[in-house]
Coordinates of N, CA, C and O in Angstrom, one line a residue:
X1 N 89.9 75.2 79.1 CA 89.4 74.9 80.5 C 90.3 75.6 81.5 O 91.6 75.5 81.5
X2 N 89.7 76.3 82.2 CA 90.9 76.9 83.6 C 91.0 75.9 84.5 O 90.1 75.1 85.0
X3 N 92.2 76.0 84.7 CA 92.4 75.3 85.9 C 93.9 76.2 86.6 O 94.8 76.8 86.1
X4 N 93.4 75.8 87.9 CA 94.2 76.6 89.2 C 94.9 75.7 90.0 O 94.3 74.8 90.6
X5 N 96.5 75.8 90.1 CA 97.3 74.4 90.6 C 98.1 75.1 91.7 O 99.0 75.8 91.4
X6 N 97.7 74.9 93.0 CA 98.2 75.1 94.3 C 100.2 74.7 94.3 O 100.7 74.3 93.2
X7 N 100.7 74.8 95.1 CA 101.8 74.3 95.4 C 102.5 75.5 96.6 O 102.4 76.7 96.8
X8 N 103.1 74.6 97.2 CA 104.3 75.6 98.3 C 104.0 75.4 99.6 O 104.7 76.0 100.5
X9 N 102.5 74.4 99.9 CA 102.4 74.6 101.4 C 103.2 72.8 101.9 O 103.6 71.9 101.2
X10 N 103.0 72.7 103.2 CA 104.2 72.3 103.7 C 103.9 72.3 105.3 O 102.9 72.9 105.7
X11 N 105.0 71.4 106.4 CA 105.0 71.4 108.0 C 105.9 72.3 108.1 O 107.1 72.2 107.7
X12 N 105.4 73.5 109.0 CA 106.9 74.1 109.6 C 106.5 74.4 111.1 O 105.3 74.7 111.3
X13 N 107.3 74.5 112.0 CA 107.7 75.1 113.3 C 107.0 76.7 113.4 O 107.3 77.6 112.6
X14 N 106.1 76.7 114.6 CA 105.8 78.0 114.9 C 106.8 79.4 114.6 O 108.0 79.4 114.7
X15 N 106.0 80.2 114.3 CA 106.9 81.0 113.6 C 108.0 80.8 112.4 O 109.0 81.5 112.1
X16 N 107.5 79.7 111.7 CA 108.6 80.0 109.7 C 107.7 80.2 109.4 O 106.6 80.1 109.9
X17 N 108.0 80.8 107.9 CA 107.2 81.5 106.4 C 107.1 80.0 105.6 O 107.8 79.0 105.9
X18 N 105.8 80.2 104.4 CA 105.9 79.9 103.5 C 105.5 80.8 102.1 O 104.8 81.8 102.1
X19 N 106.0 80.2 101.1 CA 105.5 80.9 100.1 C 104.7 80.1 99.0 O 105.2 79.4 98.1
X20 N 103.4 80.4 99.2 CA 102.2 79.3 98.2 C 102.4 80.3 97.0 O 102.7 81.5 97.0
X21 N 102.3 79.6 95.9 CA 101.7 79.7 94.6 C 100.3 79.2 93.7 O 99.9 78.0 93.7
X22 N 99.8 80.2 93.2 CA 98.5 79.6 92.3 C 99.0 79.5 90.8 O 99.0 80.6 90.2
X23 N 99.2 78.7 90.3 CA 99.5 78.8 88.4 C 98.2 78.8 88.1 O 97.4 78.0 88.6
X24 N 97.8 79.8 87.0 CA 96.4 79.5 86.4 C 96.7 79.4 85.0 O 97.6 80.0 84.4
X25 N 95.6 78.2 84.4 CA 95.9 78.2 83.0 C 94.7 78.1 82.2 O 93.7 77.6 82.7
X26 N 94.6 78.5 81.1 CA 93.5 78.2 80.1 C 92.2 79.7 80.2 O 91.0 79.8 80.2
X27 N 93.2 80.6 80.4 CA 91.9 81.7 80.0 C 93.5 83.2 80.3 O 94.7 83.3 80.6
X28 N 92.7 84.0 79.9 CA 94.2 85.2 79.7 C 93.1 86.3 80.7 O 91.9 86.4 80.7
X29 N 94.3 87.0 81.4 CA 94.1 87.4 82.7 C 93.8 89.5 82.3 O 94.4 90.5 82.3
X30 N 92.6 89.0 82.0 CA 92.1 90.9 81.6 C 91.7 91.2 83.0 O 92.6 90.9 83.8
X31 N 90.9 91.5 83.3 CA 89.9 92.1 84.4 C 89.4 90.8 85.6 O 88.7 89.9 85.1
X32 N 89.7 90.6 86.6 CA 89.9 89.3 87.3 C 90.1 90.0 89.1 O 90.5 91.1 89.2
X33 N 89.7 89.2 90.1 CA 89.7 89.3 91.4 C 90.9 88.1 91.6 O 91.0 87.3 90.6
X34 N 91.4 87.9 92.3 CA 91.8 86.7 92.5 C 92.4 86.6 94.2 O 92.9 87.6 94.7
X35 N 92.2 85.4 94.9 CA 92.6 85.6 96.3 C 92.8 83.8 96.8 O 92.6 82.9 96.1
X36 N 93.4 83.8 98.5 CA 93.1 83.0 98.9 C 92.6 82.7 100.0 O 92.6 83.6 100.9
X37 N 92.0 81.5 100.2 CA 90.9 81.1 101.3 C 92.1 80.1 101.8 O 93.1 79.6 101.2
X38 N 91.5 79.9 103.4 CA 92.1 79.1 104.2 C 90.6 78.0 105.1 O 89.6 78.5 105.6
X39 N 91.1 76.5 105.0 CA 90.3 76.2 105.6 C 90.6 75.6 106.9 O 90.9 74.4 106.7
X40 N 90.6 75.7 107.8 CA 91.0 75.2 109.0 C 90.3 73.7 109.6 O 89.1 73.7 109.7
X41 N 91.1 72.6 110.0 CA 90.6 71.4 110.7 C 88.9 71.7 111.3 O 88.8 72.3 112.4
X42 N 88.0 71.3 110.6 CA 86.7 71.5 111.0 C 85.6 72.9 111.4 O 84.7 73.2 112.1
X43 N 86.6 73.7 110.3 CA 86.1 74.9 110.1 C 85.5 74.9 108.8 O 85.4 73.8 108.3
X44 N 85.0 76.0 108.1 CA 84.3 76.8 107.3 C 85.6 77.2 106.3 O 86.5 77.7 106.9
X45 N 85.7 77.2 105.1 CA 86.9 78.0 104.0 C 86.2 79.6 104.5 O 85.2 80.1 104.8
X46 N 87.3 79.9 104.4 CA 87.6 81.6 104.9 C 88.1 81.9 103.6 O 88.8 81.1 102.9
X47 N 87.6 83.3 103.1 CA 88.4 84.1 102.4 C 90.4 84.7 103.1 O 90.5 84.5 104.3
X48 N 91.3 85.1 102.6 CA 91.9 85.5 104.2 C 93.3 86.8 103.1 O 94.3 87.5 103.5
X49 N 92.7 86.6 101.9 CA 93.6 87.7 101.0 C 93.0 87.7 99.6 O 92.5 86.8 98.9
X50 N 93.2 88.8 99.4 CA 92.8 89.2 97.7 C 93.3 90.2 97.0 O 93.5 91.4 97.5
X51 N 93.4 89.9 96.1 CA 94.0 91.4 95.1 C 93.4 91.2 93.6 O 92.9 90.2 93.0
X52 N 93.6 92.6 93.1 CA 92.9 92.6 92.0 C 93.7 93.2 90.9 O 94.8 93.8 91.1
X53 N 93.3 93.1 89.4 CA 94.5 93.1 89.2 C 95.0 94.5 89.0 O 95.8 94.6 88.0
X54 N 94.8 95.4 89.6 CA 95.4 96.2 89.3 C 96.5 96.4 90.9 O 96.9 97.5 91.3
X55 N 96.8 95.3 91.4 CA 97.3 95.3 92.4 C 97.3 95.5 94.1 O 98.0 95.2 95.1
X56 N 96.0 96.0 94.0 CA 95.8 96.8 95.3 C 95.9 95.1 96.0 O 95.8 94.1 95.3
X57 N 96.2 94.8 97.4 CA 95.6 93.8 98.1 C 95.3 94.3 99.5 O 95.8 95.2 100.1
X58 N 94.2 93.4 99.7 CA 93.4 93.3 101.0 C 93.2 92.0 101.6 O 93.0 91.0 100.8
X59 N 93.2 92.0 103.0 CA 93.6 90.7 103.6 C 92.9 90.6 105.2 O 93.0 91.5 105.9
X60 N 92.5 89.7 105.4 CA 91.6 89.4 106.9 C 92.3 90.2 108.0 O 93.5 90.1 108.4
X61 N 91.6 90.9 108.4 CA 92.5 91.6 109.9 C 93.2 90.4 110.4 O 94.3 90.3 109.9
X62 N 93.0 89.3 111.2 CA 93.6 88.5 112.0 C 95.3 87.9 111.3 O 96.1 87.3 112.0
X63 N 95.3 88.3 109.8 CA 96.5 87.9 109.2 C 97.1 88.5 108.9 O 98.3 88.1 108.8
X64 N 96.8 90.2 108.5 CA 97.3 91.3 108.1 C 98.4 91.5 108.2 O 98.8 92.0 107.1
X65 N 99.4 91.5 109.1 CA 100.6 92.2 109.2 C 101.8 91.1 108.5 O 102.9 91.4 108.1
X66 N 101.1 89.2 108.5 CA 101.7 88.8 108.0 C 101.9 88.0 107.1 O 102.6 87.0 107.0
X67 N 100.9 88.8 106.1 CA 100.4 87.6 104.8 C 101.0 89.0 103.5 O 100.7 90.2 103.8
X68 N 101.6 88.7 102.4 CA 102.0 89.1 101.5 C 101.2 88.4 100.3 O 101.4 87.1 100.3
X69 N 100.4 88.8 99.5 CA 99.6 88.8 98.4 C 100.4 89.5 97.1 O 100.7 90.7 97.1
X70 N 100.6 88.6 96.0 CA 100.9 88.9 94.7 C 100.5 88.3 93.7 O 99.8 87.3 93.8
X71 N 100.9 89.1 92.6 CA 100.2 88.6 91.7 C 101.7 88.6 90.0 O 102.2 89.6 89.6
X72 N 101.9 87.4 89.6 CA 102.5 87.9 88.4 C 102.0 87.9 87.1 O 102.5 87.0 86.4
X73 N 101.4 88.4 86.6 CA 100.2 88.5 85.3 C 100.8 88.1 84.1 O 100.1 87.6 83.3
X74 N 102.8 88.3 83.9 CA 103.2 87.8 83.0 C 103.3 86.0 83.1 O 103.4 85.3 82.0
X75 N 103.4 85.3 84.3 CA 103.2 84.3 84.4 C 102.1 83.5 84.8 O 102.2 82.3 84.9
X76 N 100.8 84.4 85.1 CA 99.6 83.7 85.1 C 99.9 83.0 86.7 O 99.4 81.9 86.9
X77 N 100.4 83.4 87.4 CA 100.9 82.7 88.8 C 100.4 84.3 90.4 O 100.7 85.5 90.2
X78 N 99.9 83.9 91.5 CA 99.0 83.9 92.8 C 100.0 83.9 93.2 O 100.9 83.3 92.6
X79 N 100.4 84.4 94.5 CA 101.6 84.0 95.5 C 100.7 84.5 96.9 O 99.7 85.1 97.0
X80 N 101.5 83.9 97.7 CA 101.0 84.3 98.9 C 102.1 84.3 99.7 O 102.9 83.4 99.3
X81 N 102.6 85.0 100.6 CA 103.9 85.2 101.7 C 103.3 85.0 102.7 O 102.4 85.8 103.1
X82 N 103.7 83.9 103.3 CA 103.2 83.7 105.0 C 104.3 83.8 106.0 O 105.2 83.0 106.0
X83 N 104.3 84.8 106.7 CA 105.5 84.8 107.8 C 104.9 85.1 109.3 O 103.8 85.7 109.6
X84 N 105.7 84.6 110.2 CA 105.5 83.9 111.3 C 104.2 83.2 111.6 O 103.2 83.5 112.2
X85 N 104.4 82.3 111.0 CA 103.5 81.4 111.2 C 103.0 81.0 112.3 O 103.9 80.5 113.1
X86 N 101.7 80.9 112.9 CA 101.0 80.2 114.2 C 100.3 78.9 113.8 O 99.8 78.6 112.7
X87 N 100.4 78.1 115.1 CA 99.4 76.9 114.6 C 98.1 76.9 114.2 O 97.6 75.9 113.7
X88 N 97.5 78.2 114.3 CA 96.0 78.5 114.3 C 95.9 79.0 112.8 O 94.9 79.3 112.3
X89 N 97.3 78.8 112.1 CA 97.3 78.7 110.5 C 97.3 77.2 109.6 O 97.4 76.9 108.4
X90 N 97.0 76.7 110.7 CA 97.0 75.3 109.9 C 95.5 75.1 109.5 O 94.4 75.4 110.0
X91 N 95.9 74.5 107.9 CA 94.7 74.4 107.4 C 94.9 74.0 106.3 O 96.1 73.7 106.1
X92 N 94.0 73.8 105.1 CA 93.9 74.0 103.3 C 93.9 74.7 103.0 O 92.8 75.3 103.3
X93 N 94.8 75.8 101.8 CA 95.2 76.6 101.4 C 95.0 77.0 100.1 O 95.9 76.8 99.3
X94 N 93.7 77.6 99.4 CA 92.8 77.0 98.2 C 92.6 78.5 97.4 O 92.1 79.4 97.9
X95 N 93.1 78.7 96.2 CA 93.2 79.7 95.7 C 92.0 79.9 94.7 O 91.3 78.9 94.4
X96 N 91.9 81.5 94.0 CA 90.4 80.9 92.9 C 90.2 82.3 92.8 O 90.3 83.2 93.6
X97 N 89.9 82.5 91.8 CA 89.7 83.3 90.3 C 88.1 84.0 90.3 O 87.2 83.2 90.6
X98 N 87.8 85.1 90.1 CA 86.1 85.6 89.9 C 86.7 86.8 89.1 O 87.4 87.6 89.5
X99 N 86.1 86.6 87.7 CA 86.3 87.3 86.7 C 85.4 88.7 86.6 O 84.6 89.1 85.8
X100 N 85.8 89.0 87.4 CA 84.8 90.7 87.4 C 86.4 92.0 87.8 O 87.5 91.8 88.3
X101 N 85.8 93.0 87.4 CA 87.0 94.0 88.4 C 87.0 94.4 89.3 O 85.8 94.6 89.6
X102 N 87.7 94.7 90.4 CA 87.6 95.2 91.3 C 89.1 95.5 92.3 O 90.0 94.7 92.4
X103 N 89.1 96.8 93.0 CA 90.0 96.3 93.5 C 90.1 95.7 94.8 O 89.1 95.1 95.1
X104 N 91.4 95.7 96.0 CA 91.4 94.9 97.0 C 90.5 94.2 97.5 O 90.2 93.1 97.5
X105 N 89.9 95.6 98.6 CA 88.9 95.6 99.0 C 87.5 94.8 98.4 O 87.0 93.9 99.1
X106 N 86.9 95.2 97.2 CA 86.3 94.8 96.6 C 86.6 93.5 96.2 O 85.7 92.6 96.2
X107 N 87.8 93.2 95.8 CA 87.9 92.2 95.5 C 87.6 91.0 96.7 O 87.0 90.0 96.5
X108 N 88.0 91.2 97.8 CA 88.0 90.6 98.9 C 87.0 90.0 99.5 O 86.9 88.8 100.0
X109 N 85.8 91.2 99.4 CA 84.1 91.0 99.5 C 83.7 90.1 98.7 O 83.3 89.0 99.1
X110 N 83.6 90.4 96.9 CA 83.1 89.4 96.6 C 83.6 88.3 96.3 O 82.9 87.5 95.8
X111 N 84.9 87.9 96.7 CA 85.5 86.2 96.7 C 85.1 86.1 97.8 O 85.3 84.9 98.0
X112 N 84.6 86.8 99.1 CA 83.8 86.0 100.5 C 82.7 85.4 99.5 O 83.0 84.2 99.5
X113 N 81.8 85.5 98.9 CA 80.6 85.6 98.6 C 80.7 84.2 97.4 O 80.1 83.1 97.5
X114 N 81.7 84.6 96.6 CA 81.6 83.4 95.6 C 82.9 83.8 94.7 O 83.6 84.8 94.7
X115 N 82.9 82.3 93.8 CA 84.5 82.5 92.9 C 84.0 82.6 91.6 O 83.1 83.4 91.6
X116 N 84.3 82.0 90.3 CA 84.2 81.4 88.8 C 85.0 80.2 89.0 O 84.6 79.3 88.2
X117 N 86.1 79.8 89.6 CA 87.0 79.1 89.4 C 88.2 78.3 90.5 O 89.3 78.7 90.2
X118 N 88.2 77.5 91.5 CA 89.0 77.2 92.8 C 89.8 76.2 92.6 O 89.4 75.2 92.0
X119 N 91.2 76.3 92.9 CA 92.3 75.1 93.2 C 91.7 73.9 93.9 O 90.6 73.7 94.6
X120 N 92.6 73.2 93.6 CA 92.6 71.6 94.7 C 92.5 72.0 96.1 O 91.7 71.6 96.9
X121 N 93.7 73.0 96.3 CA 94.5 73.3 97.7 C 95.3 72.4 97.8 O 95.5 71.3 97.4
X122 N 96.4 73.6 99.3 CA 97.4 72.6 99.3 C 97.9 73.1 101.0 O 98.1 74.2 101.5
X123 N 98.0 71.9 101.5 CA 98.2 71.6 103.4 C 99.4 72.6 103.6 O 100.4 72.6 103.0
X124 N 98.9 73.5 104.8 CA 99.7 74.2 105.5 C 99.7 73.6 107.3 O 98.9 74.1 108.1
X125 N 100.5 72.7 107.8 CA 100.6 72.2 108.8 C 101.7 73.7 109.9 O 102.8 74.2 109.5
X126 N 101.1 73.8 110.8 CA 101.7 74.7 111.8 C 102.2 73.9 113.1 O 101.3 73.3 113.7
X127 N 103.4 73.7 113.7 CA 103.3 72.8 114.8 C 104.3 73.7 115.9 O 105.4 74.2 115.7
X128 N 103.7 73.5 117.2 CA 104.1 74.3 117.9 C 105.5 73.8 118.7 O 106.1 74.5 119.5

């Protein structure tokens, strides 16, 4: 059975980093998209990063300069680097798996569209 286990999000002061993790388990990581969505207080889940596995990543213009997307394939583990954080980052932080290839870009598109597989999530509180 896969399953996808969030961890790393957290309250911090406008402008700190965090650094989320996805552990995935129960399937071995050949050919795969993988990314994360943010859902914001009474918004819609957004796509907002993705990578594929051959590394490439792509990420929402509005977060671009400060979201870091990784991937460790020998540990089956998602990362995400958030630095300078705004309040307008507060949200659920929900990671998830679509077993096709592709890279960034591609990968990006079709995790807007749909997954195979999504975390719990896990609370990114921003306070100004």
């Amino acid at each position: 059975q896969v399953q996808l286990m969030e961890s790393g999000g957290d309250s911090v002061q406008d402008g700190g980093s965090l650094r989320l993790s996805c552990v995935a388990s129960g399937y071995t990581p050949n050919d795969y998209c993988m990314g994360w969505y943010r859902q914001a207080p009474g918004k819609e889940r957004e796509i907002i990063a993705a990578i594929g596995r051959e590394g490439r990543p792509h990420y929402t213009r509005s977060a671009e300069r400060r979201l870091i997307i990784s991937a460790d394939n020998d540990k089956n583990t998602l990362y995400l680097q958030m630095n300078n954080l705004k309040p307008d980052d507060t949200g659920t932080y929900t990671c998830a798996v679509l077993f096709e290839h592709g890279t960034g870009y591609a990968c990006f598109m079709q995790l807007a569209q749909r997954f195979h597989h999504l975390g719990q999530g896990t609370q990114v509180t921003v306070s100004s």
